[in-house]
Amino acid sequence: MPKTFRPILFQGNTETKVYFEGWYYKQVTKDETELISFIPGISLNETDKHCFVQYISVTKDHNHLPVIKTDYFPYPIDQFITRDEPFQVQIGPNVFSEKKVAIHLTKEGTKIKGSFSLHNLHPIQKTWLNPTIMGPLSYIPNMECNHGVISMNHSINGYVKINNRVIDFTGGKGYFEKDWGTSFPKEYMWIQSNNFKDPTTSLFFSVANVPLMKLNLEGFICNLVMQGKEYRFATYNRSKMTIQRLSSTEIKIILENKNARLTIVARPDKFGELTAPQNGVMGKKVKEGFSDHLHITLEDFQAPFVYKDDGKMAGIEVVGYQMTD
């Protein structure tokens, strides 16, 4: 099977002059009080070729307010080792696969160690026309940024120890995606959560400025899974998107096609800073937000029925878009 159909695999090669690739593993505890995401990746450029692991963690304090921490751990490029069968990425002593993650990150003042397993991964629906979440765009070579959703929802077991504090992820939930190319888009928005009242529900949404030849196009993708059914809203399947509100306190997006209408309302609570690629260099700073206030309303025109749910532990990024106060 071609790599196009398996975005989890390393899509590049270490000889490329300008390139990045990163996998995004998100974990949430069973009681929804702790979140940690690990991002193993590679950065290829003429000035600072290396591999890395970065993380973002969210802990709720005694007032249930989020405390966000991030950090970046670089490694020499020769410590980046991948294999396809079975899939695995190793960066220094850190190992990432489709079934297990082992973490051993150390620097002055910080020591993170842990191990957890991934179970019952929920991949997106695929066809030859739409081999990944990007649909037909998956076949266009040399895209600035490619995106892949590996698992919309899965269970996890294990722990992570940050310095002397142990976080138990047994019975928790995970989400898994990745990006590769040369740069993150200059404008994009991303919203994700799979911690809804209905445990089968998972949401991924992204809109971005997509440079295509000499054009700059705005393309969007949204995938909603609930009770085993998948709803896809995307530019490539003739869906329409309206951003009704984009402020620092509320984001409201409406997506619609001939089958359904989805309304997403998110209220960002707090932001942490992550490092993102620009021309292969991991030097761009972006804000990844956290929200315990995510509401969705799905109107299925075919059934018909209306489904409403509230999500927690949501990730939100808004880069380049003008936000009102």
Short mmCIF file of C-alpha atoms in Angstrom, two decimals:
data_model
loop_
_atom_site.label_atom_id
_atom_site.label_comp_id
_atom_site.label_asym_id
_atom_site.label_seq_id
_atom_site.Cartn_x
_atom_site.Cartn_y
_atom_site.Cartn_z
CA MET A 1 0.00 0.00 0.00
CA PRO A 2 1.43 3.45 -0.92
CA LYS A 3 2.50 5.77 1.89
CA THR A 4 -0.21 8.19 0.79
CA PHE A 5 -2.73 5.81 2.38
CA ARG A 6 -0.67 5.46 5.55
CA PRO A 7 0.05 8.97 6.88
CA ILE A 8 1.31 7.50 10.16
CA LEU A 9 4.52 6.47 8.36
CA PHE A 10 7.52 8.77 7.92
CA GLN A 11 6.68 10.51 4.64
CA GLY A 12 10.04 12.19 4.01
CA ASN A 13 13.73 11.35 3.99
CA THR A 14 16.58 12.75 6.03
CA GLU A 15 18.42 14.01 2.92
CA THR A 16 15.76 16.61 2.08
CA LYS A 17 17.14 20.15 2.48
CA VAL A 18 13.97 21.86 3.74
CA TYR A 19 11.42 19.68 5.49
CA PHE A 20 9.57 19.00 8.73
CA GLU A 21 7.44 16.16 10.02
CA GLY A 22 5.73 15.79 13.37
CA TRP A 23 3.39 13.33 15.08
CA TYR A 24 0.89 14.61 17.68
CA TYR A 25 -0.07 12.22 20.50
CA LYS A 26 -2.69 13.66 22.87
CA GLN A 27 -3.63 11.96 26.17
CA VAL A 28 -6.35 12.87 28.71
CA THR A 29 -6.88 11.23 32.09
CA LYS A 30 -10.08 9.35 32.88
CA ASP A 31 -11.26 12.07 35.29
CA GLU A 32 -10.51 14.80 32.69
CA THR A 33 -8.25 16.80 35.01
CA GLU A 34 -4.91 16.24 33.24
CA LEU A 35 -3.84 16.47 29.60
CA ILE A 36 -0.46 15.93 28.02
CA SER A 37 0.46 15.92 24.34
CA PHE A 38 3.81 14.74 22.96
CA ILE A 39 5.07 15.85 19.55
CA PRO A 40 8.03 13.89 18.20
CA GLY A 41 9.40 15.29 14.98
CA ILE A 42 12.23 16.15 12.60
CA SER A 43 13.46 19.53 11.33
CA LEU A 44 15.59 19.64 8.17
CA ASN A 45 17.20 22.87 6.99
CA GLU A 46 20.63 24.32 6.24
CA THR A 47 21.22 25.95 9.63
CA ASP A 48 19.87 23.61 12.33
CA LYS A 49 19.12 20.05 11.26
CA HIS A 50 17.83 18.06 14.23
CA CYS A 51 15.03 15.92 15.65
CA PHE A 52 13.00 16.76 18.72
CA VAL A 53 10.25 15.97 21.20
CA GLN A 54 8.09 18.77 22.54
CA TYR A 55 5.15 18.59 24.89
CA ILE A 56 2.24 20.61 26.21
CA SER A 57 0.56 19.74 29.50
CA VAL A 58 -2.60 21.04 31.14
CA THR A 59 -3.24 20.58 34.85
CA LYS A 60 -6.25 21.96 36.68
CA ASP A 61 -5.45 23.68 39.96
CA HIS A 62 -7.53 23.58 43.15
CA ASN A 63 -9.86 26.20 41.62
CA HIS A 64 -10.26 24.02 38.49
CA LEU A 65 -8.34 26.63 36.46
CA PRO A 66 -5.91 25.35 33.81
CA VAL A 67 -2.15 25.56 34.31
CA ILE A 68 -0.31 25.08 30.99
CA LYS A 69 3.34 24.10 30.56
CA THR A 70 5.34 23.47 27.41
CA ASP A 71 8.92 22.52 26.60
CA TYR A 72 11.13 21.53 23.65
CA PHE A 73 13.82 18.83 23.71
CA PRO A 74 16.18 18.81 20.69
CA TYR A 75 18.31 15.79 19.69
CA PRO A 76 21.04 15.27 17.05
CA ILE A 77 19.67 14.17 13.68
CA ASP A 78 21.41 10.79 13.93
CA GLN A 79 19.13 9.95 16.87
CA PHE A 80 16.09 9.95 14.58
CA ILE A 81 15.28 6.33 13.68
CA THR A 82 12.11 5.16 11.92
CA ARG A 83 10.69 1.94 10.59
CA ASP A 84 7.49 1.14 8.68
CA GLU A 85 6.64 -2.43 9.69
CA PRO A 86 5.55 -2.18 12.40
CA PHE A 87 5.54 1.61 12.53
CA GLN A 88 7.90 3.18 15.03
CA VAL A 89 9.73 6.48 15.51
CA GLN A 90 12.61 6.66 17.97
CA ILE A 91 14.15 9.97 19.04
CA GLY A 92 16.96 9.45 21.49
CA PRO A 93 15.56 7.23 24.28
CA ASN A 94 11.94 8.14 23.37
CA VAL A 95 9.90 5.61 21.40
CA PHE A 96 6.58 6.24 19.61
CA SER A 97 4.52 3.60 17.84
CA GLU A 98 0.94 2.76 16.95
CA LYS A 99 0.53 0.73 20.13
CA LYS A 100 2.88 2.20 22.72
CA VAL A 101 4.75 5.34 23.75
CA ALA A 102 7.81 5.41 26.04
CA ILE A 103 9.07 8.81 27.26
CA HIS A 104 12.40 9.75 28.81
CA LEU A 105 13.00 13.51 28.57
CA THR A 106 15.59 15.29 30.72
CA LYS A 107 17.08 18.75 30.97
CA GLU A 108 18.03 21.00 33.86
CA GLY A 109 15.01 21.34 36.16
CA THR A 110 12.81 18.95 34.19
CA LYS A 111 12.57 15.17 34.06
CA ILE A 112 9.67 13.46 32.30
CA LYS A 113 9.41 9.70 32.25
CA GLY A 114 6.52 7.46 31.35
CA SER A 115 5.01 4.68 29.33
CA PHE A 116 1.49 4.15 28.02
CA SER A 117 -0.27 1.88 25.56
CA LEU A 118 -2.85 2.77 22.89
CA HIS A 119 -5.90 0.54 22.32
CA ASN A 120 -8.77 0.41 19.79
CA LEU A 121 -7.61 3.20 17.51
CA HIS A 122 -10.43 4.76 15.47
CA PRO A 123 -9.11 5.74 12.01
CA ILE A 124 -11.06 7.94 9.62
CA GLN A 125 -12.95 6.54 6.64
CA LYS A 126 -10.82 6.34 3.48
CA THR A 127 -11.36 5.86 -0.25
CA TRP A 128 -9.03 5.99 -3.27
CA LEU A 129 -10.31 9.52 -3.93
CA ASN A 130 -9.89 10.52 -0.28
CA PRO A 131 -6.92 8.53 1.06
CA THR A 132 -6.39 10.91 3.99
CA ILE A 133 -8.30 13.67 5.77
CA MET A 134 -7.05 16.05 3.01
CA GLY A 135 -9.06 14.24 0.35
CA PRO A 136 -7.86 14.63 -3.28
CA LEU A 137 -5.23 17.17 -2.14
CA SER A 138 -3.34 14.18 -0.71
CA TYR A 139 -2.11 13.42 -4.23
CA ILE A 140 -0.62 16.88 -4.88
CA PRO A 141 3.18 16.77 -4.40
CA ASN A 142 5.22 19.34 -2.46
CA MET A 143 2.35 20.81 -0.49
CA GLU A 144 3.48 23.38 2.06
CA CYS A 145 1.73 21.43 4.83
CA ASN A 146 0.06 18.02 4.74
CA HIS A 147 -2.20 16.78 7.50
CA GLY A 148 -3.15 13.28 8.58
CA VAL A 149 -5.58 12.05 11.23
CA ILE A 150 -4.44 8.67 12.55
CA SER A 151 -7.02 8.06 15.28
CA MET A 152 -10.09 10.13 16.15
CA ASN A 153 -10.53 8.32 19.45
CA HIS A 154 -8.83 5.54 21.41
CA SER A 155 -8.24 4.34 24.96
CA ILE A 156 -4.93 4.54 26.80
CA ASN A 157 -3.31 2.89 29.81
CA GLY A 158 -0.15 3.94 31.59
CA TYR A 159 1.46 6.85 33.41
CA VAL A 160 3.65 9.91 32.98
CA LYS A 161 5.91 11.19 35.75
CA ILE A 162 6.84 14.88 35.58
CA ASN A 163 9.65 15.46 38.08
CA ASN A 164 8.13 13.92 41.24
CA ARG A 165 4.47 14.06 40.19
CA VAL A 166 2.90 10.92 38.72
CA ILE A 167 -0.10 11.23 36.37
CA ASP A 168 -2.13 8.05 35.90
CA PHE A 169 -3.65 7.77 32.41
CA THR A 170 -5.20 4.34 32.95
CA GLY A 171 -8.69 4.33 31.45
CA GLY A 172 -8.08 7.66 29.75
CA LYS A 173 -8.58 8.74 26.14
CA GLY A 174 -6.22 9.54 23.30
CA TYR A 175 -6.14 11.31 19.92
CA PHE A 176 -3.44 11.00 17.23
CA GLU A 177 -2.64 13.15 14.17
CA LYS A 178 0.39 14.48 12.27
CA ASP A 179 1.76 17.11 9.85
CA TRP A 180 4.56 17.19 7.28
CA GLY A 181 5.90 19.51 4.59
CA THR A 182 8.00 22.68 4.73
CA SER A 183 5.99 25.16 6.86
CA PHE A 184 2.83 25.51 8.89
CA PRO A 185 0.24 27.70 7.08
CA LYS A 186 0.55 31.43 7.67
CA GLU A 187 -3.15 31.43 8.66
CA TYR A 188 -4.93 28.50 10.23
CA MET A 189 -7.40 27.50 12.92
CA TRP A 190 -7.59 24.09 14.61
CA ILE A 191 -10.11 22.71 17.12
CA GLN A 192 -10.10 19.16 18.51
CA SER A 193 -11.77 17.22 21.31
CA ASN A 194 -12.79 13.64 21.95
CA ASN A 195 -13.92 14.20 25.54
CA PHE A 196 -17.66 14.61 25.11
CA LYS A 197 -20.54 13.44 27.27
CA ASP A 198 -21.10 10.74 24.66
CA PRO A 199 -17.78 8.82 24.82
CA THR A 200 -18.07 7.77 21.15
CA THR A 201 -18.02 11.37 19.94
CA SER A 202 -14.85 12.95 18.55
CA LEU A 203 -14.37 16.22 16.66
CA PHE A 204 -11.56 17.54 14.48
CA PHE A 205 -11.77 20.87 12.62
CA SER A 206 -9.17 22.83 10.68
CA VAL A 207 -9.22 25.77 8.26
CA ALA A 208 -6.05 27.10 6.66
CA ASN A 209 -4.56 29.29 3.97
CA VAL A 210 -3.34 26.81 1.33
CA PRO A 211 -0.78 28.03 -1.23
CA LEU A 212 -1.43 26.12 -4.46
CA MET A 213 0.78 27.06 -7.40
CA LYS A 214 0.37 30.86 -7.60
CA LEU A 215 -2.91 30.92 -5.70
CA ASN A 216 -3.66 31.25 -1.99
CA LEU A 217 -6.84 29.38 -1.17
CA GLU A 218 -8.74 28.93 2.07
CA GLY A 219 -9.52 25.27 2.63
CA PHE A 220 -11.27 23.60 5.56
CA ILE A 221 -11.75 20.08 6.89
CA CYS A 222 -14.00 18.85 9.69
CA ASN A 223 -14.59 15.31 10.83
CA LEU A 224 -17.20 14.40 13.43
CA VAL A 225 -17.60 10.83 14.64
CA MET A 226 -20.50 9.77 16.87
CA GLN A 227 -22.04 6.38 17.56
CA GLY A 228 -19.85 4.87 14.83
CA LYS A 229 -21.07 7.27 12.13
CA GLU A 230 -18.75 9.76 10.44
CA TYR A 231 -19.76 13.22 9.22
CA ARG A 232 -17.22 14.91 6.92
CA PHE A 233 -17.39 18.59 6.07
CA ALA A 234 -14.68 19.80 3.70
CA THR A 235 -13.95 22.14 0.84
CA TYR A 236 -13.37 19.11 -1.38
CA ASN A 237 -16.87 17.63 -0.78
CA ARG A 238 -18.62 20.92 -1.53
CA SER A 239 -19.43 21.78 2.06
CA LYS A 240 -19.70 25.41 3.06
CA MET A 241 -18.23 27.15 6.10
CA THR A 242 -19.17 30.35 7.90
CA ILE A 243 -17.07 31.82 10.71
CA GLN A 244 -19.80 33.68 12.60
CA ARG A 245 -17.64 34.83 15.48
CA LEU A 246 -13.89 34.88 16.09
CA SER A 247 -12.86 36.57 19.31
CA SER A 248 -10.58 35.91 22.25
CA THR A 249 -13.63 34.76 24.23
CA GLU A 250 -15.69 32.82 21.68
CA ILE A 251 -15.33 31.07 18.33
CA LYS A 252 -18.45 30.10 16.39
CA ILE A 253 -18.30 28.15 13.14
CA ILE A 254 -21.13 26.74 11.01
CA LEU A 255 -20.46 23.96 8.49
CA GLU A 256 -23.07 22.63 6.09
CA ASN A 257 -23.51 20.27 3.16
CA LYS A 258 -26.48 18.44 1.62
CA ASN A 259 -26.46 15.85 4.42
CA ALA A 260 -26.03 17.84 7.62
CA ARG A 261 -25.27 21.10 9.39
CA LEU A 262 -22.74 21.35 12.25
CA THR A 263 -22.37 24.31 14.59
CA ILE A 264 -19.23 24.54 16.72
CA VAL A 265 -18.95 27.00 19.61
CA ALA A 266 -15.68 27.12 21.55
CA ARG A 267 -14.56 29.41 24.34
CA PRO A 268 -10.76 29.39 24.80
CA ASP A 269 -9.69 29.32 28.45
CA LYS A 270 -5.92 29.68 28.27
CA PHE A 271 -3.02 29.44 25.80
CA GLY A 272 0.45 27.90 25.93
CA GLU A 273 3.32 28.42 23.48
CA LEU A 274 4.53 25.73 21.08
CA THR A 275 7.28 25.75 18.45
CA ALA A 276 6.22 25.32 14.81
CA PRO A 277 8.10 24.96 11.49
CA GLN A 278 8.84 27.74 9.02
CA ASN A 279 10.82 26.65 5.93
CA GLY A 280 11.92 23.57 7.84
CA VAL A 281 13.20 25.58 10.81
CA MET A 282 11.50 25.05 14.16
CA GLY A 283 11.51 28.72 15.08
CA LYS A 284 7.94 29.96 14.74
CA LYS A 285 5.99 30.39 17.99
CA VAL A 286 2.29 29.51 17.99
CA LYS A 287 -0.29 29.53 20.74
CA GLU A 288 -2.13 26.30 21.51
CA GLY A 289 -5.17 26.96 23.64
CA PHE A 290 -7.16 24.83 26.01
CA SER A 291 -10.92 24.84 26.48
CA ASP A 292 -13.36 23.05 28.75
CA HIS A 293 -16.18 24.87 26.95
CA LEU A 294 -16.87 23.33 23.55
CA HIS A 295 -20.43 22.87 22.30
CA ILE A 296 -21.57 21.17 19.11
CA THR A 297 -24.99 20.94 17.46
CA LEU A 298 -25.44 18.51 14.59
CA GLU A 299 -28.54 18.62 12.41
CA ASP A 300 -28.73 15.44 10.30
CA PHE A 301 -31.00 16.19 7.32
CA GLN A 302 -31.25 12.54 6.28
CA ALA A 303 -32.36 10.84 9.52
CA PRO A 304 -33.57 13.45 10.52
CA PHE A 305 -32.45 14.32 14.06
CA VAL A 306 -30.62 16.97 16.08
CA TYR A 307 -27.69 16.01 18.31
CA LYS A 308 -26.15 18.30 20.92
CA ASP A 309 -23.13 17.65 23.12
CA ASP A 310 -20.53 19.40 25.25
CA GLY A 311 -16.80 18.71 25.00
CA LYS A 312 -13.95 19.19 27.44
CA MET A 313 -10.14 19.14 27.28
CA ALA A 314 -10.27 20.67 23.79
CA GLY A 315 -7.25 21.93 21.91
CA ILE A 316 -7.55 25.22 20.02
CA GLU A 317 -5.05 27.05 17.79
CA VAL A 318 -5.72 30.32 15.98
CA VAL A 319 -2.77 31.62 13.94
CA GLY A 320 -2.82 34.60 11.59
CA TYR A 321 -6.57 35.25 11.83
CA GLN A 322 -7.66 38.60 13.23
CA MET A 323 -9.50 38.05 16.50
CA THR A 324 -11.76 40.69 18.04
CA ASP A 325 -11.72 41.33 21.78
#
